[in-house]
Coordinates of N, CA and C and ligand atoms in Angstrom, one line a residue:
M103 N 7.7 13.8 -15.5 CA 8.1 12.4 -15.5 C 8.3 11.9 -14.0
V104 N 7.8 10.7 -13.7 CA 8.0 10.2 -12.4 C 9.3 9.4 -12.3
E105 N 10.1 9.8 -11.3 CA 11.3 9.0 -11.1 C 11.0 7.7 -10.5
E106 N 11.7 6.7 -10.8 CA 11.5 5.4 -10.2 C 12.2 5.2 -8.9
C107 N 11.6 4.5 -8.0 CA 12.2 4.1 -6.7 C 13.4 3.3 -6.9
T108 N 14.5 3.6 -6.2 CA 15.7 2.9 -6.4 C 15.8 1.7 -5.4
C109 N 14.9 1.5 -4.5 CA 14.9 0.3 -3.7 C 14.7 -1.0 -4.5
E110 N 15.3 -2.1 -4.0 CA 15.0 -3.4 -4.6 C 13.5 -3.7 -4.2
A111 N 12.9 -4.5 -5.0 CA 11.5 -4.9 -4.7 C 11.3 -5.5 -3.4
S112 N 12.3 -6.3 -3.0 CA 12.2 -7.0 -1.7 C 12.4 -6.0 -0.5
E113 N 12.9 -4.8 -0.8 CA 13.0 -3.8 0.3 C 11.8 -3.0 0.4
V114 N 10.8 -3.2 -0.5 CA 9.6 -2.4 -0.5 C 8.4 -3.4 -0.2
L115 N 7.8 -3.2 1.0 CA 6.7 -4.1 1.3 C 5.4 -3.3 1.2
L116 N 4.5 -4.0 0.6 CA 3.2 -3.4 0.2 C 2.1 -4.0 1.1
F117 N 1.4 -3.2 1.8 CA 0.3 -3.7 2.7 C -1.0 -3.0 2.3
P118 N -1.8 -3.7 1.5 CA -3.2 -3.2 1.2 C -4.1 -3.5 2.3
C119 N -5.1 -2.7 2.6 CA -6.1 -3.0 3.6 C -6.9 -4.2 3.2
S120 N -7.1 -4.3 1.9 CA -7.9 -5.4 1.3 C -9.4 -5.5 1.9
G121 N -9.9 -4.3 2.2 CA -11.2 -4.1 2.9 C -12.4 -4.6 2.0
G122 N -13.5 -4.7 2.6 CA -14.7 -5.2 2.0 C -15.5 -4.1 1.3
S123 N -14.8 -3.4 0.4 CA -15.4 -2.3 -0.4 C -14.7 -2.2 -1.7
N124 N -15.3 -1.5 -2.7 CA -14.5 -1.3 -3.9 C -13.1 -0.7 -3.6
C125 N -13.0 0.2 -2.7 CA -11.8 0.9 -2.5 C -10.8 -0.1 -1.8
G126 N -11.2 -0.9 -0.9 CA -10.4 -1.9 -0.3 C -9.8 -2.9 -1.3
Q127 N -10.7 -3.2 -2.2 CA -10.2 -4.2 -3.2 C -9.4 -3.5 -4.3
I128 N -9.6 -2.2 -4.6 CA -8.7 -1.5 -5.4 C -7.3 -1.5 -4.8
A129 N -7.2 -1.3 -3.5 CA -5.9 -1.3 -2.8 C -5.3 -2.7 -2.9
N130 N -6.1 -3.7 -2.8 CA -5.6 -5.1 -3.0 C -5.0 -5.3 -4.4
Q131 N -5.7 -4.9 -5.4 CA -5.3 -5.1 -6.8 C -4.0 -4.3 -7.1
V132 N -3.9 -3.1 -6.5 CA -2.7 -2.3 -6.7 C -1.5 -3.1 -6.1
A133 N -1.7 -3.6 -4.9 CA -0.5 -4.4 -4.4 C -0.2 -5.6 -5.2
V134 N -1.2 -6.3 -5.7 CA -1.0 -7.4 -6.6 C -0.2 -7.0 -7.8
Q135 N -0.7 -6.0 -8.5 CA -0.1 -5.6 -9.8 C 1.3 -5.0 -9.6
L136 N 1.5 -4.3 -8.5 CA 2.9 -3.7 -8.2 C 3.9 -4.9 -7.9
T137 N 3.3 -5.9 -7.2 CA 4.2 -7.1 -7.0 C 4.5 -7.8 -8.3
E138 N 3.5 -8.0 -9.1 CA 3.8 -8.6 -10.4 C 4.7 -7.8 -11.3
G139 N 4.7 -6.5 -11.1 CA 5.6 -5.6 -11.8 C 6.9 -5.4 -11.2
N140 N 7.2 -6.1 -10.1 CA 8.5 -6.1 -9.4 C 8.8 -4.8 -8.8
V141 N 7.7 -4.0 -8.4 CA 8.0 -2.7 -7.8 C 8.1 -2.9 -6.3
G142 N 7.5 -3.9 -5.8 CA 7.6 -4.2 -4.3 C 7.0 -5.6 -4.1
K143 N 6.9 -5.9 -2.8 CA 6.4 -7.2 -2.5 C 5.1 -7.1 -1.6
M144 N 4.0 -7.6 -2.1 CA 2.8 -7.6 -1.3 C 3.1 -8.5 0.0
Y145 N 2.7 -8.0 1.1 CA 3.0 -8.7 2.3 C 1.7 -8.8 3.1
C146 N 1.8 -9.6 4.2 CA 0.6 -10.0 4.9 C 0.2 -9.1 6.1
L147 N -0.8 -8.2 5.8 CA -1.2 -7.3 6.8 C -1.8 -8.1 8.0
A148 N -2.5 -9.2 7.8 CA -3.1 -10.0 8.9 C -2.0 -10.5 9.8
G149 N -0.8 -10.9 9.2 CA 0.3 -11.4 10.0 C 0.8 -10.3 10.9
I150 N 0.8 -9.1 10.4 CA 1.2 -8.0 11.3 C 0.2 -7.8 12.4
G151 N -1.0 -7.9 12.1 CA -2.1 -7.7 13.1 C -2.0 -8.9 14.1
A152 N -1.5 -10.0 13.7 CA -1.4 -11.2 14.6 C 0.0 -11.1 15.4
H153 N 0.8 -10.1 15.1 CA 2.1 -10.0 15.7 C 3.0 -11.2 15.5
E154 N 3.0 -11.7 14.3 CA 3.8 -12.8 13.9 C 5.3 -12.3 13.9
S155 N 6.1 -12.9 14.7 CA 7.5 -12.4 14.9 C 8.3 -12.3 13.6
V156 N 8.2 -13.3 12.8 CA 9.0 -13.3 11.5 C 8.6 -12.1 10.6
M157 N 7.3 -12.0 10.6 CA 6.7 -10.9 9.7 C 7.0 -9.5 10.3
L158 N 7.0 -9.4 11.6 CA 7.4 -8.1 12.2 C 8.9 -7.8 11.9
D159 N 9.7 -8.8 12.0 CA 11.2 -8.6 11.8 C 11.4 -8.2 10.3
T160 N 10.7 -9.0 9.4 CA 10.9 -8.7 8.0 C 10.5 -7.2 7.7
T161 N 9.4 -6.8 8.3 CA 8.8 -5.5 8.0 C 9.8 -4.5 8.6
R162 N 10.3 -4.7 9.8 CA 11.2 -3.8 10.4 C 12.4 -3.6 9.6
A163 N 12.9 -4.6 8.9 CA 14.1 -4.5 8.1 C 13.9 -3.9 6.7
A164 N 12.6 -3.7 6.3 CA 12.3 -3.1 5.0 C 12.7 -1.7 4.9
R165 N 13.1 -1.2 3.7 CA 13.4 0.2 3.6 C 12.1 1.0 3.4
R166 N 11.2 0.5 2.7 CA 9.9 1.2 2.6 C 8.8 0.3 3.0
V167 N 7.9 0.8 3.8 CA 6.7 0.1 4.3 C 5.5 0.9 3.8
V168 N 4.8 0.3 2.9 CA 3.8 1.1 2.2 C 2.4 0.6 2.6
A169 N 1.6 1.4 3.2 CA 0.2 1.1 3.5 C -0.7 1.7 2.5
I170 N -1.5 0.8 1.9 CA -2.4 1.2 0.8 C -3.8 1.0 1.4
D171 N -4.4 2.1 1.8 CA -5.8 2.0 2.4 C -6.9 2.4 1.5
G172 N -8.0 1.7 1.7 CA -9.1 2.1 0.8 C -9.8 3.4 1.2
C173 N -9.7 3.7 2.5 CA -10.4 5.0 2.9 C -9.6 5.5 4.1
T174 N -10.1 6.7 4.6 CA -9.4 7.4 5.6 C -9.5 6.7 7.0
V175 N -10.2 5.7 7.2 CA -10.2 4.9 8.4 C -8.8 4.3 8.6
A176 N -8.1 4.1 7.5 CA -6.7 3.8 7.5 C -6.3 2.5 8.3
C177 N -7.0 1.5 8.1 CA -6.8 0.2 8.8 C -5.4 -0.4 8.6
A178 N -4.9 -0.3 7.4 CA -3.6 -0.9 7.1 C -2.5 -0.1 7.9
R179 N -2.6 1.2 7.8 CA -1.6 2.1 8.5 C -1.7 1.9 10.0
K180 N -2.9 1.8 10.5 CA -3.0 1.7 12.0 C -2.6 0.3 12.4
T181 N -2.9 -0.7 11.6 CA -2.4 -2.1 12.0 C -0.9 -2.1 12.1
I182 N -0.2 -1.5 11.2 CA 1.2 -1.5 11.2 C 1.8 -0.7 12.3
E183 N 1.2 0.4 12.6 CA 1.6 1.3 13.6 C 1.3 0.7 15.0
H184 N 0.2 0.0 15.1 CA -0.1 -0.6 16.4 C 0.9 -1.7 16.8
A185 N 1.5 -2.3 15.7 CA 2.6 -3.3 16.0 C 3.9 -2.7 16.3
G186 N 4.0 -1.4 16.4 CA 5.2 -0.7 16.7 C 6.1 -0.4 15.5
L187 N 5.6 -0.5 14.3 CA 6.4 -0.4 13.1 C 6.0 1.0 12.4
T188 N 6.9 1.4 11.5 CA 6.8 2.7 10.9 C 6.3 2.6 9.5
V189 N 5.3 3.3 9.1 CA 4.8 3.4 7.7 C 5.6 4.5 7.0
T190 N 6.3 4.2 6.0 CA 7.0 5.2 5.2 C 6.2 5.9 4.2
D191 N 5.2 5.2 3.6 CA 4.4 5.7 2.5 C 2.9 5.3 2.8
W192 N 2.1 6.3 2.7 CA 0.6 6.0 2.9 C -0.1 6.5 1.7
I193 N -0.9 5.6 1.1 CA -1.8 5.9 0.0 C -3.2 5.6 0.4
C194 N -4.1 6.5 0.1 CA -5.5 6.4 0.5 C -6.4 6.5 -0.7
V195 N -7.1 5.5 -1.1 CA -7.8 5.5 -2.3 C -8.9 6.6 -2.4
T196 N -9.6 6.8 -1.3 CA -10.7 7.8 -1.4 C -10.1 9.2 -1.4
D197 N -8.9 9.4 -0.9 CA -8.2 10.7 -1.0 C -7.9 11.1 -2.5
E198 N -8.0 10.1 -3.4 CA -7.7 10.3 -4.8 C -9.0 10.5 -5.6
G199 N -10.1 10.8 -4.9 CA -11.4 11.1 -5.5 C -12.2 9.9 -5.9
I200 N -11.9 8.8 -5.4 CA -12.7 7.6 -5.7 C -13.7 7.3 -4.6
S201 N -15.0 7.2 -4.9 CA -16.0 7.1 -3.9 C -16.0 5.6 -3.4
K202 N -16.2 5.5 -2.1 CA -16.3 4.1 -1.5 C -17.7 3.6 -1.7
T203 N -17.8 2.4 -2.2 CA -19.1 1.7 -2.4 C -18.9 0.2 -1.9
H204 N -20.0 -0.5 -1.9 CA -19.8 -1.9 -1.6 C -20.0 -2.8 -2.8
E205 N -19.7 -2.2 -3.9 CA -19.7 -3.0 -5.2 C -18.3 -3.4 -5.5
F206 N -18.2 -4.5 -6.2 CA -16.8 -5.0 -6.5 C -16.5 -5.0 -8.0
K207 N -17.1 -4.2 -8.8 CA -16.7 -4.0 -10.2 C -15.7 -2.9 -10.2
L208 N -14.4 -3.3 -10.2 CA -13.3 -2.4 -10.1 C -13.0 -1.8 -11.5
A209 N -12.8 -0.5 -11.5 CA -12.5 0.2 -12.8 C -11.0 0.2 -13.0
L210 N -10.6 -0.3 -14.1 CA -9.2 -0.4 -14.4 C -8.5 1.0 -14.3
E211 N -9.2 2.1 -14.7 CA -8.5 3.4 -14.6 C -8.3 3.8 -13.1
E212 N -9.2 3.3 -12.3 CA -9.0 3.7 -10.8 C -7.9 2.9 -10.2
I213 N -7.7 1.6 -10.6 CA -6.5 0.9 -10.2 C -5.3 1.5 -10.7
G214 N -5.3 1.9 -12.0 CA -4.2 2.6 -12.6 C -3.8 3.9 -11.9
L215 N -4.8 4.6 -11.5 CA -4.5 5.9 -10.7 C -3.8 5.6 -9.4
I216 N -4.2 4.6 -8.7 CA -3.6 4.4 -7.4 C -2.2 3.7 -7.6
I217 N -2.0 3.0 -8.6 CA -0.7 2.5 -9.0 C 0.2 3.7 -9.2
R218 N -0.2 4.7 -10.0 CA 0.6 5.8 -10.3 C 0.9 6.6 -9.0
R219 N -0.1 6.8 -8.1 CA 0.2 7.5 -6.9 C 1.2 6.7 -6.0
T220 N 1.1 5.4 -6.0 CA 2.0 4.6 -5.2 C 3.4 4.8 -5.7
R221 N 3.6 4.7 -7.0 CA 4.9 4.8 -7.7 C 5.4 6.2 -7.4
E222 N 4.6 7.2 -7.5 CA 5.1 8.6 -7.2 C 5.6 8.7 -5.8
S223 N 4.9 8.1 -4.8 CA 5.3 8.2 -3.4 C 6.6 7.5 -3.3
L224 N 6.8 6.3 -3.9 CA 8.1 5.6 -3.8 C 9.2 6.3 -4.5
A225 N 8.9 7.1 -5.4 CA 10.0 7.8 -6.1 C 10.6 8.9 -5.3
K226 N 9.8 9.3 -4.3 CA 10.3 10.4 -3.4 C 11.3 9.8 -2.3
P227 N 12.3 10.6 -2.0 CA 13.1 10.1 -0.9 C 12.3 10.0 0.4
L228 N 12.8 9.2 1.3 CA 12.1 9.1 2.6 C 12.0 10.5 3.3
G229 N 10.9 10.7 3.9 CA 10.7 11.9 4.7 C 10.2 13.1 3.9
V230 N 10.0 12.9 2.6 CA 9.4 13.9 1.7 C 8.0 13.6 1.4
S231 N 7.1 14.4 1.9 CA 5.6 14.1 1.7 C 5.0 15.1 0.7
G232 N 3.8 14.8 0.4 CA 3.0 15.7 -0.5 C 3.2 15.3 -2.0
Ligands
LIG425 S1 -9.2 1.4 5.3 FE1 -11.4 1.6 4.8 S2 -11.7 0.2 3.1 FE2 -9.8 -0.4 4.1 S3 -10.4 -2.0 5.6 FE3 -10.4 0.0 6.7 S4 -12.6 0.7 6.5 FE4 -12.3 -0.9 5.0

């Protein structure tokens, strides 16, 4: 059984890469659905890339900063780190066995798998990986 994260949703910021591939869009859908489920709050990766000060401050204050990347290029994680912020949780869609394509017919079971992986990561205390 997966333990639930004890952080408030507003303390958990979700940054999908939202890339131009099935995997990038799976990441996006995962962030949307976890936000709708009140697990966290989808936040603006582009705003971090633009170094918008309010968004940087909000992200710095979050307890969990979750990068959900479509593939190992890890654009979301790198964007956050380049802004001098710390990623506490990193999820990579292709690492879960989903192949990257440039089709946008997203499989519900693949979205569900990445949602479960993100929840599992959030259920772990900070600093515990694997
Ligand atoms: S992490 Fe991969 S899928 Fe996401 S934007 Fe970067 S290259 Fe595209």
